[in-house]
PDB file of C-alpha atoms and ligand atoms in Angstrom:
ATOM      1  CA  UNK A   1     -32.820  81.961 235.309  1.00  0.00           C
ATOM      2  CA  UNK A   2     -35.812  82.461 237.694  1.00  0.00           C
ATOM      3  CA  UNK A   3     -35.174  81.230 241.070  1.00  0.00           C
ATOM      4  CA  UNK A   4     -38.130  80.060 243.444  1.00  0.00           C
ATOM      5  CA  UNK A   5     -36.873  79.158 247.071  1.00  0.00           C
ATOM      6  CA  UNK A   6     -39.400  77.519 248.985  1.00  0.00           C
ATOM      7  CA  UNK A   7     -39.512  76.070 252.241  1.00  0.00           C
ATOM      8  CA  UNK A   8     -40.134  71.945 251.379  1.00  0.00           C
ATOM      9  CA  UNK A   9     -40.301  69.624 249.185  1.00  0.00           C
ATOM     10  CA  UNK A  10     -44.259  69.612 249.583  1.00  0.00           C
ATOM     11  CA  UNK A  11     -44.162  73.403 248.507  1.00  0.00           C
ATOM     12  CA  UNK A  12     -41.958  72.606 245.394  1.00  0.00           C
ATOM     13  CA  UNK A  13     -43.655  69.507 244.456  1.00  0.00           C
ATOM     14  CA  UNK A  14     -47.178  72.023 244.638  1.00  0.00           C
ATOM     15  CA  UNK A  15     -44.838  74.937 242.736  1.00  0.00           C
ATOM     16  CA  UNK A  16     -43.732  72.316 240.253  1.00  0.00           C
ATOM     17  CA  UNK A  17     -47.750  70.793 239.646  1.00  0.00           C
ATOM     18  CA  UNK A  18     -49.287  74.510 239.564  1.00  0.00           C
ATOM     19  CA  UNK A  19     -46.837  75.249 236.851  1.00  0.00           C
ATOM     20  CA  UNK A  20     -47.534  71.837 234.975  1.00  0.00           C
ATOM     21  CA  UNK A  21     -51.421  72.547 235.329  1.00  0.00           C
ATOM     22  CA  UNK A  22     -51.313  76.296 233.961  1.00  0.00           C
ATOM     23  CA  UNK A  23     -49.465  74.629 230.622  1.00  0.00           C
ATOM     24  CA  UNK A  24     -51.776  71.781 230.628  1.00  0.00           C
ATOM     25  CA  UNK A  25     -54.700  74.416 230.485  1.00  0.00           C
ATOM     26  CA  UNK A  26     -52.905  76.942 228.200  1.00  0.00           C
ATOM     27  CA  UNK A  27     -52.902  74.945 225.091  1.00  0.00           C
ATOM     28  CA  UNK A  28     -54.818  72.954 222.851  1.00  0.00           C
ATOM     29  CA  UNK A  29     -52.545  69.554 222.845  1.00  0.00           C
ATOM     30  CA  UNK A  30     -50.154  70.848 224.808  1.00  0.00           C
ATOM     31  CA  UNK A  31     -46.642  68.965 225.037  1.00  0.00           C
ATOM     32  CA  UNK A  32     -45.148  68.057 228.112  1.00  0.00           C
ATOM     33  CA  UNK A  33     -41.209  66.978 228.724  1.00  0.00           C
ATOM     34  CA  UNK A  34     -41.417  64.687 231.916  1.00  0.00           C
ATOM     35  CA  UNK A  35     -38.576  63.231 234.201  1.00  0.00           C
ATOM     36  CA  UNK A  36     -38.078  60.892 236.568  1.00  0.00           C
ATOM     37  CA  UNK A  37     -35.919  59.935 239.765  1.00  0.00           C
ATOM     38  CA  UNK A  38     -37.385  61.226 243.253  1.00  0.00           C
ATOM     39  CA  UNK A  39     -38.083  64.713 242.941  1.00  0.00           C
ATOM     40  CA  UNK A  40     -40.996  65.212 240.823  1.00  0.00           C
ATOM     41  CA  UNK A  41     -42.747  61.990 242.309  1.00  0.00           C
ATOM     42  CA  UNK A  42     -44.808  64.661 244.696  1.00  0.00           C
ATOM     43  CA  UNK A  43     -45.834  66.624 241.811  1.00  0.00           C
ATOM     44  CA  UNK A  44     -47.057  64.111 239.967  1.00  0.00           C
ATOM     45  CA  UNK A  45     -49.469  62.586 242.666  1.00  0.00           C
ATOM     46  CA  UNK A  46     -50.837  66.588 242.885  1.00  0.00           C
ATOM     47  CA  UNK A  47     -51.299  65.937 239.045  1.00  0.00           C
ATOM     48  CA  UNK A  48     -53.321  63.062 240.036  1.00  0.00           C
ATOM     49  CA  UNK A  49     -55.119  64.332 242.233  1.00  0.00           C
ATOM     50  CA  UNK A  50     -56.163  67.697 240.278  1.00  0.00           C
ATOM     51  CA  UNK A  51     -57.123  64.711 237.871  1.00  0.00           C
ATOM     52  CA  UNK A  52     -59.590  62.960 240.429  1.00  0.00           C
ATOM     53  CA  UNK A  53     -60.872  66.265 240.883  1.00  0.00           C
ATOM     54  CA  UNK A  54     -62.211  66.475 238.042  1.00  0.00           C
ATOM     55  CA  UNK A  55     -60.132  69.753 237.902  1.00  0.00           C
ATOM     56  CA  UNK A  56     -57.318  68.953 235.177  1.00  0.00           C
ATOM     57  CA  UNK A  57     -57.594  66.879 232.335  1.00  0.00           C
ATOM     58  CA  UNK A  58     -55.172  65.067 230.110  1.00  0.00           C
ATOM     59  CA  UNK A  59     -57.090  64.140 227.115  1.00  0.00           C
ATOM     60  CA  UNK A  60     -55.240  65.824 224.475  1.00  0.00           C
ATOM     61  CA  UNK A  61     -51.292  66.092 226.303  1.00  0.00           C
ATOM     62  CA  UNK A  62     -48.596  64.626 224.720  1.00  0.00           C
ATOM     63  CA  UNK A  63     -45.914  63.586 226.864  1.00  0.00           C
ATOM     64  CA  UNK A  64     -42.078  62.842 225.810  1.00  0.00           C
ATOM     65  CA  UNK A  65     -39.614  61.405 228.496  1.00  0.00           C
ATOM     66  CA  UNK A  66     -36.077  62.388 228.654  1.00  0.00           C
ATOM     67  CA  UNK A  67     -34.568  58.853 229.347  1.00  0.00           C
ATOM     68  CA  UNK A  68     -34.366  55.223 229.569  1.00  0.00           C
ATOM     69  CA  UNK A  69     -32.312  52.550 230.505  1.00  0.00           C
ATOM     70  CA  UNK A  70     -31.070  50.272 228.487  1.00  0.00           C
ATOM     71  CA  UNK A  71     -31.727  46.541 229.063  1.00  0.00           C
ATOM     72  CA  UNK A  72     -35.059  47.676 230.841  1.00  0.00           C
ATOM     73  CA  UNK A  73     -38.953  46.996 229.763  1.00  0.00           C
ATOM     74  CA  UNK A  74     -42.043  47.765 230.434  1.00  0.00           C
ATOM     75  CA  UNK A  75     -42.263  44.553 232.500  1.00  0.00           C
ATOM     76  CA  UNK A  76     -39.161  45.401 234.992  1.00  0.00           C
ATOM     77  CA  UNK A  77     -40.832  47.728 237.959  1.00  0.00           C
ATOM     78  CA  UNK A  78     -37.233  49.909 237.618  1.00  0.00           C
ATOM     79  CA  UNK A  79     -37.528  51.172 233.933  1.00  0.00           C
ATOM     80  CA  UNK A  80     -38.815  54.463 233.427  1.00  0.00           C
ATOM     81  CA  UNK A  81     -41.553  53.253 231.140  1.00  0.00           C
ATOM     82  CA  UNK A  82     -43.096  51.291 234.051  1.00  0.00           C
ATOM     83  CA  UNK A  83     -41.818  54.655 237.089  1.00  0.00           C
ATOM     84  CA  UNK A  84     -44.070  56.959 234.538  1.00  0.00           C
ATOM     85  CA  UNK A  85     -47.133  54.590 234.736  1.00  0.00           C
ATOM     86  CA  UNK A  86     -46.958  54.314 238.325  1.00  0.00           C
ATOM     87  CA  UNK A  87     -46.701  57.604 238.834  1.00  0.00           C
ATOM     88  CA  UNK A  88     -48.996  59.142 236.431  1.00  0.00           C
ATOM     89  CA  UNK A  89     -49.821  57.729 232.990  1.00  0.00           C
ATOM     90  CA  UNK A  90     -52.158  55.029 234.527  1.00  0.00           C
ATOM     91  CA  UNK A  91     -53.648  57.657 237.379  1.00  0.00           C
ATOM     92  CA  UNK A  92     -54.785  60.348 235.366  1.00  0.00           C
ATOM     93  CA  UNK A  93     -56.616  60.230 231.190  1.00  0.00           C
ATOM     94  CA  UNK A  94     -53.506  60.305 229.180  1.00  0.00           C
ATOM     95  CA  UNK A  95     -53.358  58.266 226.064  1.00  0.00           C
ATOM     96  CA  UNK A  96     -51.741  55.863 226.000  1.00  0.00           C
ATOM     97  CA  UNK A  97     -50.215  56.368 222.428  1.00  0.00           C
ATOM     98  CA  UNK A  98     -49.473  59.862 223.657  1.00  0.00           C
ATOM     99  CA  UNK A  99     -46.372  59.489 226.003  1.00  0.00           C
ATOM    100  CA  UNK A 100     -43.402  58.905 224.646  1.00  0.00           C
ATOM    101  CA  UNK A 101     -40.148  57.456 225.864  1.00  0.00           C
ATOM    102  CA  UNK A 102     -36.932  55.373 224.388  1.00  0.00           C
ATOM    103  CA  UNK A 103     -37.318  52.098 224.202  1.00  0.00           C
ATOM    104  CA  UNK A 104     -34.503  50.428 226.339  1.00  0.00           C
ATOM    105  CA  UNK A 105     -35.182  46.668 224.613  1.00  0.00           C
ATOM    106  CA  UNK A 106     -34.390  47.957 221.873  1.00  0.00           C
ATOM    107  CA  UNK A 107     -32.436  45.214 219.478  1.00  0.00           C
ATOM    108  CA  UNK A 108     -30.859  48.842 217.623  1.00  0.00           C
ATOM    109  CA  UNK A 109     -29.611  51.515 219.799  1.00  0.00           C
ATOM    110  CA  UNK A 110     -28.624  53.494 217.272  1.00  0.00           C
ATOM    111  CA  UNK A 111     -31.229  53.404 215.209  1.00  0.00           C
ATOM    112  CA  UNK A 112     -33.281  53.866 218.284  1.00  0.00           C
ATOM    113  CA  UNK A 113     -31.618  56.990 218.976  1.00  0.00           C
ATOM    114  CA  UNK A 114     -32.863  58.230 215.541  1.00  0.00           C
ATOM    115  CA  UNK A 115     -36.095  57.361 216.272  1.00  0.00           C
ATOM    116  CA  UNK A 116     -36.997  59.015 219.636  1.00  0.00           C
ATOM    117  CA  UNK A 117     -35.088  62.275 217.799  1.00  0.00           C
ATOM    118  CA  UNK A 118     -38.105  62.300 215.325  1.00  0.00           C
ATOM    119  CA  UNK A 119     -40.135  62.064 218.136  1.00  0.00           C
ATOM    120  CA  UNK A 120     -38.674  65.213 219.887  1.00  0.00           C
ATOM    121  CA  UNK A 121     -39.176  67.395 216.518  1.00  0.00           C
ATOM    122  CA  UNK A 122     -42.604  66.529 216.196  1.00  0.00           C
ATOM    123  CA  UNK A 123     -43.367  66.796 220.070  1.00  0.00           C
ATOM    124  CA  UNK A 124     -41.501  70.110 220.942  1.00  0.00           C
ATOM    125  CA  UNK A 125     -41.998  70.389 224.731  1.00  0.00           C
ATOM    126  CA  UNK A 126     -44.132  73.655 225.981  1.00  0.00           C
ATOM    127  CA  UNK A 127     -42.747  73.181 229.316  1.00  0.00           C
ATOM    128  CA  UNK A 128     -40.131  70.518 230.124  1.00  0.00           C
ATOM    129  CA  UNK A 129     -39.397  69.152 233.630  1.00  0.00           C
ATOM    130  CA  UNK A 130     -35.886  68.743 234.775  1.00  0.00           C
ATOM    131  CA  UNK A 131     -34.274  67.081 238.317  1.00  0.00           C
ATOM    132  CA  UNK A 132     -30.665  67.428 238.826  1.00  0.00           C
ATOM    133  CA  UNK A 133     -28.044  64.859 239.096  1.00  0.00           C
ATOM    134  CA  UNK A 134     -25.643  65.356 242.287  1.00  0.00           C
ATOM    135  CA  UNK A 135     -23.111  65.785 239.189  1.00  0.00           C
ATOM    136  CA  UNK A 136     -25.004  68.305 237.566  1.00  0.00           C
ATOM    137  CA  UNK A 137     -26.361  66.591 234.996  1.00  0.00           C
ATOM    138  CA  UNK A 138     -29.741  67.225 233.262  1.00  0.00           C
ATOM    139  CA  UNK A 139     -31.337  63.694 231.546  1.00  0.00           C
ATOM    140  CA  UNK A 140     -28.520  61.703 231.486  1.00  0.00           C
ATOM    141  CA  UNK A 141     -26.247  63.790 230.047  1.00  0.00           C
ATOM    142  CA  UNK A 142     -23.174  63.296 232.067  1.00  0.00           C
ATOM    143  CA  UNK A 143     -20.976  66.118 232.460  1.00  0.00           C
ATOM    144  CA  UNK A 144     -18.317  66.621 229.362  1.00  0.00           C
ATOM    145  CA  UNK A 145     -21.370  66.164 227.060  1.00  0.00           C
ATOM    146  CA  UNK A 146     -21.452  68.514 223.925  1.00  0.00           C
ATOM    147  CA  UNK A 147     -24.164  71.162 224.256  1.00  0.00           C
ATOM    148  CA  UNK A 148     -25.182  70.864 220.906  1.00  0.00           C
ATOM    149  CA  UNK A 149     -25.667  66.522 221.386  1.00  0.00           C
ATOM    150  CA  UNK A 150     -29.181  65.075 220.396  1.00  0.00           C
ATOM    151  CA  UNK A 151     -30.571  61.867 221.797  1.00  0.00           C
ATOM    152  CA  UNK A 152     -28.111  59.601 222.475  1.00  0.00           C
ATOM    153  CA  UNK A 153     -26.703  56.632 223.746  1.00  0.00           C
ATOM    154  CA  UNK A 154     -24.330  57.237 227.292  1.00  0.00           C
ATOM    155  CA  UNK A 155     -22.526  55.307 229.389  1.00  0.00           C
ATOM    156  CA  UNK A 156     -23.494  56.113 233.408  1.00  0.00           C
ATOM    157  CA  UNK A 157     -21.243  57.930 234.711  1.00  0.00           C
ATOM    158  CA  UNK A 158     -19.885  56.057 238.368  1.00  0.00           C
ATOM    159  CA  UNK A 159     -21.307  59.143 239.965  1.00  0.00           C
ATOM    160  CA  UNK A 160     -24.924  58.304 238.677  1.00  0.00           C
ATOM    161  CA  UNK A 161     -24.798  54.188 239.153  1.00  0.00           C
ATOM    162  CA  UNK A 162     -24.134  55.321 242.713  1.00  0.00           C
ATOM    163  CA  UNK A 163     -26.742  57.463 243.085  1.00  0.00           C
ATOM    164  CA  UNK A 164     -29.175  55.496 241.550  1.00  0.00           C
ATOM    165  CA  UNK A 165     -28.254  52.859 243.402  1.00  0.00           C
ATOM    166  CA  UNK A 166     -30.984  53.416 245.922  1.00  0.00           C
ATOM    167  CA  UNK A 167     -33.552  52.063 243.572  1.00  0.00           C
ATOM    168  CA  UNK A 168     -32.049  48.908 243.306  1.00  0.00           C
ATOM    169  CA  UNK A 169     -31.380  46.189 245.470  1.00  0.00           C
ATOM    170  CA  UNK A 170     -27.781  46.254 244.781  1.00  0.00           C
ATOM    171  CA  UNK A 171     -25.444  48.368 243.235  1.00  0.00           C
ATOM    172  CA  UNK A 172     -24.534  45.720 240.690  1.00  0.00           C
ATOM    173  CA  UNK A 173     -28.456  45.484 239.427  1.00  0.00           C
ATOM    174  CA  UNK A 174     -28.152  49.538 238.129  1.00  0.00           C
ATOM    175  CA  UNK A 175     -27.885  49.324 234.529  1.00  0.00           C
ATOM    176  CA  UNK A 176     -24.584  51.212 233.349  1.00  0.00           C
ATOM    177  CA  UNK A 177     -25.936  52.377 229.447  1.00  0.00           C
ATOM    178  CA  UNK A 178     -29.404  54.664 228.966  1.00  0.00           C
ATOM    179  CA  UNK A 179     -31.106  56.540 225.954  1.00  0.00           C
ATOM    180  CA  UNK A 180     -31.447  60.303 226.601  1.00  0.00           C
ATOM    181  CA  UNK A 181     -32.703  63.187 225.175  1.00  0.00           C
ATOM    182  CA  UNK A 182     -29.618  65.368 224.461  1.00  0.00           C
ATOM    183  CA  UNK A 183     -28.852  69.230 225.960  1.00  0.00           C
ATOM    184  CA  UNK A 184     -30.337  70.535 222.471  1.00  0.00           C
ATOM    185  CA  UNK A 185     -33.872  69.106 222.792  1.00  0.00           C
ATOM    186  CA  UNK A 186     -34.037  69.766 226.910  1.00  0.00           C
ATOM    187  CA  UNK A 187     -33.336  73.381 225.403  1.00  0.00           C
ATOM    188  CA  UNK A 188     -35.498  73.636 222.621  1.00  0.00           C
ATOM    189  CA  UNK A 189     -38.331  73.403 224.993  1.00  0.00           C
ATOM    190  CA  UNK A 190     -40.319  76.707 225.222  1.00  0.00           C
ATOM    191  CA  UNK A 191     -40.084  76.606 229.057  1.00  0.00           C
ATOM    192  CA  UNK A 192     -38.186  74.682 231.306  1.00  0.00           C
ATOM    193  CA  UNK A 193     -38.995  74.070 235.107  1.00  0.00           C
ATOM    194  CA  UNK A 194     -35.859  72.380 237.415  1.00  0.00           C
ATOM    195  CA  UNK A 195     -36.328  70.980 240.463  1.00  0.00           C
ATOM    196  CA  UNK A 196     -33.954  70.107 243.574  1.00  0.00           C
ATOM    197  CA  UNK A 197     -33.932  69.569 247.093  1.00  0.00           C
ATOM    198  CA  UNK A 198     -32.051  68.218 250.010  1.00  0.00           C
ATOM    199  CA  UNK A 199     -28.419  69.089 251.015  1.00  0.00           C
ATOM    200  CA  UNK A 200     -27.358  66.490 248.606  1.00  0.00           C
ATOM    201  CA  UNK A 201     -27.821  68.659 245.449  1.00  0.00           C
ATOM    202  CA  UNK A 202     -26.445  72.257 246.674  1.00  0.00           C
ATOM    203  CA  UNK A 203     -23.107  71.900 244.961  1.00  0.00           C
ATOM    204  CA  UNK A 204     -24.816  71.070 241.641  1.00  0.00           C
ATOM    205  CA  UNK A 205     -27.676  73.940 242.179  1.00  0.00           C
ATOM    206  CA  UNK A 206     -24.682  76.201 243.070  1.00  0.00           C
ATOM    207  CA  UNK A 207     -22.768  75.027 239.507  1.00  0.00           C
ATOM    208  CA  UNK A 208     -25.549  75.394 237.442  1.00  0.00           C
ATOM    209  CA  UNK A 209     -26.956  79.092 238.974  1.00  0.00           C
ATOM    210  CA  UNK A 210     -23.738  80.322 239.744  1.00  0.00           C
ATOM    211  CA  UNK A 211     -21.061  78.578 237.689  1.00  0.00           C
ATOM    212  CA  UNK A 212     -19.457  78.948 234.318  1.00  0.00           C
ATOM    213  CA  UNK A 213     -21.049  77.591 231.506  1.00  0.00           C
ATOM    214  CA  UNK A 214     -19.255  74.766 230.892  1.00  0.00           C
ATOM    215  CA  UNK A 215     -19.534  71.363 229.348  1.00  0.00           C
ATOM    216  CA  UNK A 216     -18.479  70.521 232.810  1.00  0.00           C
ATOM    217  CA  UNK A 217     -21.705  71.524 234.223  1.00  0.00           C
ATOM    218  CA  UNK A 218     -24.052  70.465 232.126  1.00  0.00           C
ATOM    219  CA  UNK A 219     -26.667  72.279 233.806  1.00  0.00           C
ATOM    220  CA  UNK A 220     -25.234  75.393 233.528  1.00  0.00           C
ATOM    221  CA  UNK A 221     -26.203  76.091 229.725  1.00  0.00           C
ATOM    222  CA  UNK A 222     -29.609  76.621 231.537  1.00  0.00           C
ATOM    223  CA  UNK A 223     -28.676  80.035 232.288  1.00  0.00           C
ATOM    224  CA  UNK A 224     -28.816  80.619 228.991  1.00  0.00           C
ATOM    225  CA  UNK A 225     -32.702  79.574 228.406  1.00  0.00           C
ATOM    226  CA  UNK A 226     -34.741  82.363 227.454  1.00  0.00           C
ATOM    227  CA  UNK A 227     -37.795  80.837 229.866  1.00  0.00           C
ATOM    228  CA  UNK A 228     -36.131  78.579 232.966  1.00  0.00           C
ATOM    229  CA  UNK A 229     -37.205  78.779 236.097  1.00  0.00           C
ATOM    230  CA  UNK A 230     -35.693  76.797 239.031  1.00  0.00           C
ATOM    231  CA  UNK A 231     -37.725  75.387 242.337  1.00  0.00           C
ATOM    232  CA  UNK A 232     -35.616  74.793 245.012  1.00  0.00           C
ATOM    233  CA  UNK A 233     -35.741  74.036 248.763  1.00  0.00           C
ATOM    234  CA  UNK A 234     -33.897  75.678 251.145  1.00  0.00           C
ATOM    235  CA  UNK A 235     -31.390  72.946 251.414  1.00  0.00           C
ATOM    236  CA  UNK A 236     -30.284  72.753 247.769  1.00  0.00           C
ATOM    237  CA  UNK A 237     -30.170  76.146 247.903  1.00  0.00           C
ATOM    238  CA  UNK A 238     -27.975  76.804 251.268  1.00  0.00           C
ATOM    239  CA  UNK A 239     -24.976  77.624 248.511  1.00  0.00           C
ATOM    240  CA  UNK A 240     -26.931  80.231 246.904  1.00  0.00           C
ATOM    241  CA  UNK A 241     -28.370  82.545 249.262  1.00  0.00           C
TER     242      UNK A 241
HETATM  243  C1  LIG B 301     -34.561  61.367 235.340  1.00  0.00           C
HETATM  244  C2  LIG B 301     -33.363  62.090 234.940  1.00  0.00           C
HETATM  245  C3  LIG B 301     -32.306  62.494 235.900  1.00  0.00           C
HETATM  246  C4  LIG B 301     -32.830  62.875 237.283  1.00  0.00           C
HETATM  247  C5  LIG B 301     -31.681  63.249 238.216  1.00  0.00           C
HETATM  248  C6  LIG B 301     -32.167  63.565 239.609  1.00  0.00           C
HETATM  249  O1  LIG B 301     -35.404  61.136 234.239  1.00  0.00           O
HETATM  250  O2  LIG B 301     -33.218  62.352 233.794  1.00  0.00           O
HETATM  251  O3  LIG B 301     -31.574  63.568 235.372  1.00  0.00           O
HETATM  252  O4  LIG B 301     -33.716  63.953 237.157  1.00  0.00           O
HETATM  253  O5  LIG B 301     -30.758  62.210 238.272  1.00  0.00           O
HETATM  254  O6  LIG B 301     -32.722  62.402 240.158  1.00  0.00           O
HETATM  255  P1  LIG B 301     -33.494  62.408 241.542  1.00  0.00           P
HETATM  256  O7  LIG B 301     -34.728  63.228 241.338  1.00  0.00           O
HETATM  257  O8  LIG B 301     -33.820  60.964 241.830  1.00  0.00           O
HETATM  258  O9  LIG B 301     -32.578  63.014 242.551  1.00  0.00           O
END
């Protein structure tokens, strides 16, 4: 794994957009694995902006999500769905029929679950973006998920609920069940860019770089990806250096 240590999170958030950008430009109809949660909200407004600059374009990206909860539409401001359009799809020229993500309403999980796995094999990611949970997990695999696990319906772990608790106006409002990609399609991805900062994720960053590779960690199988760099502030990375 390739590790980037920069000062801030405005210096990842530019590291993280630079290397979205050079993908975005390398390719004809380039594929792009997005996330969400906090971190790579500063990224994505330097997307926009290369965007209003007339200095990146969209037009032919295809974007695929690693996760959703379940229970949560396009019309509720906390699904991902409604987090990506915020934060990008409605800032820059994506099409619309281009992104991808599951669809938490859902009235068949399961078959659901099959569905956003056809998805991922006809949209294999040239560069997918990862944050890390506080638990180490990567989507929303939760740790003690099989490696080899596809898209898939989990349960939040109480770690997660708690942490994503922020976003909500009360702990009992965080949706316990979500659709994610599984640990096989993050790493089928040509290239894979994580980012972390704040104190708050230096055990995980320290598990996944320095760890065994264990089911445990579910980050840790990164150190195994052929093309995975990690972006990290000094903070996250106070375990490491
Ligand atoms: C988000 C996702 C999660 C987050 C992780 C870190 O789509 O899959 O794995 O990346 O929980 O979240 P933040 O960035 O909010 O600390």
């Amino acid at each position: 794994m390739k590790i980037v240590i920069v000062q801030d999170y405005e210096e990842m958030s530019r590291a993280l957009a630079d290397a979205v950008a050079e993908v975005v430009k390398s390719s004809q109809s380039p594929v792009l694995g997005l996330a969400t949660g906090s971190t790579p909200v500063g990224a994505y407004k330097m997307l926009a902006e290369f965007f209003a600059q007339k200095k990146l374009s969209f037009q032919n990206v295809r974007t695929v999500n690693l996760d959703e909860y379940v229970g949560l539409g396009s019309d509720d401001e906390q699904s991902y769905v409604s987090f990506m359009r915020r934060n990008l799809f409605d800032l820059v020229d994506l099409q619309r029929q281009n992104t991808h993500l599951p669809n938490g309403l859902a009235t068949d999980l399961q078959q659901e679950c099959l569905r956003y796995r056809r998805v991922l094999q006809q949209n294999v990611q040239d560069l997918q973006i990862l944050g890390l949970g506080t638990n180490g997990h990567i989507g929303f695999n939760e740790p003690n998920t099989p490696f080899d696990e596809q898209t898939h319906l989990v349960e939040l772990s109480p770690n997660t609920i708690h942490d994503n608790a922020r976003f909500f106006e009360d702990v009992s409002q965080v949706p316990t069940k979500a659709i994610t990609m599984g640990i096989a399609e993050i790493m089928r991805a040509k290239k894979i860019v994580v980012v972390a900062n704040g104190s708050n994720k230096a055990r995980a960053v320290r598990d996944m770089v320095c760890g065994e590779i264990s089911e445990r960690c579910p980050a840790s199988i990164l150190q195994t990806h052929p093309d995975c760099t990690l972006i990290v502030d000094t903070l996250a990375a106070k375990l490491i250096l």
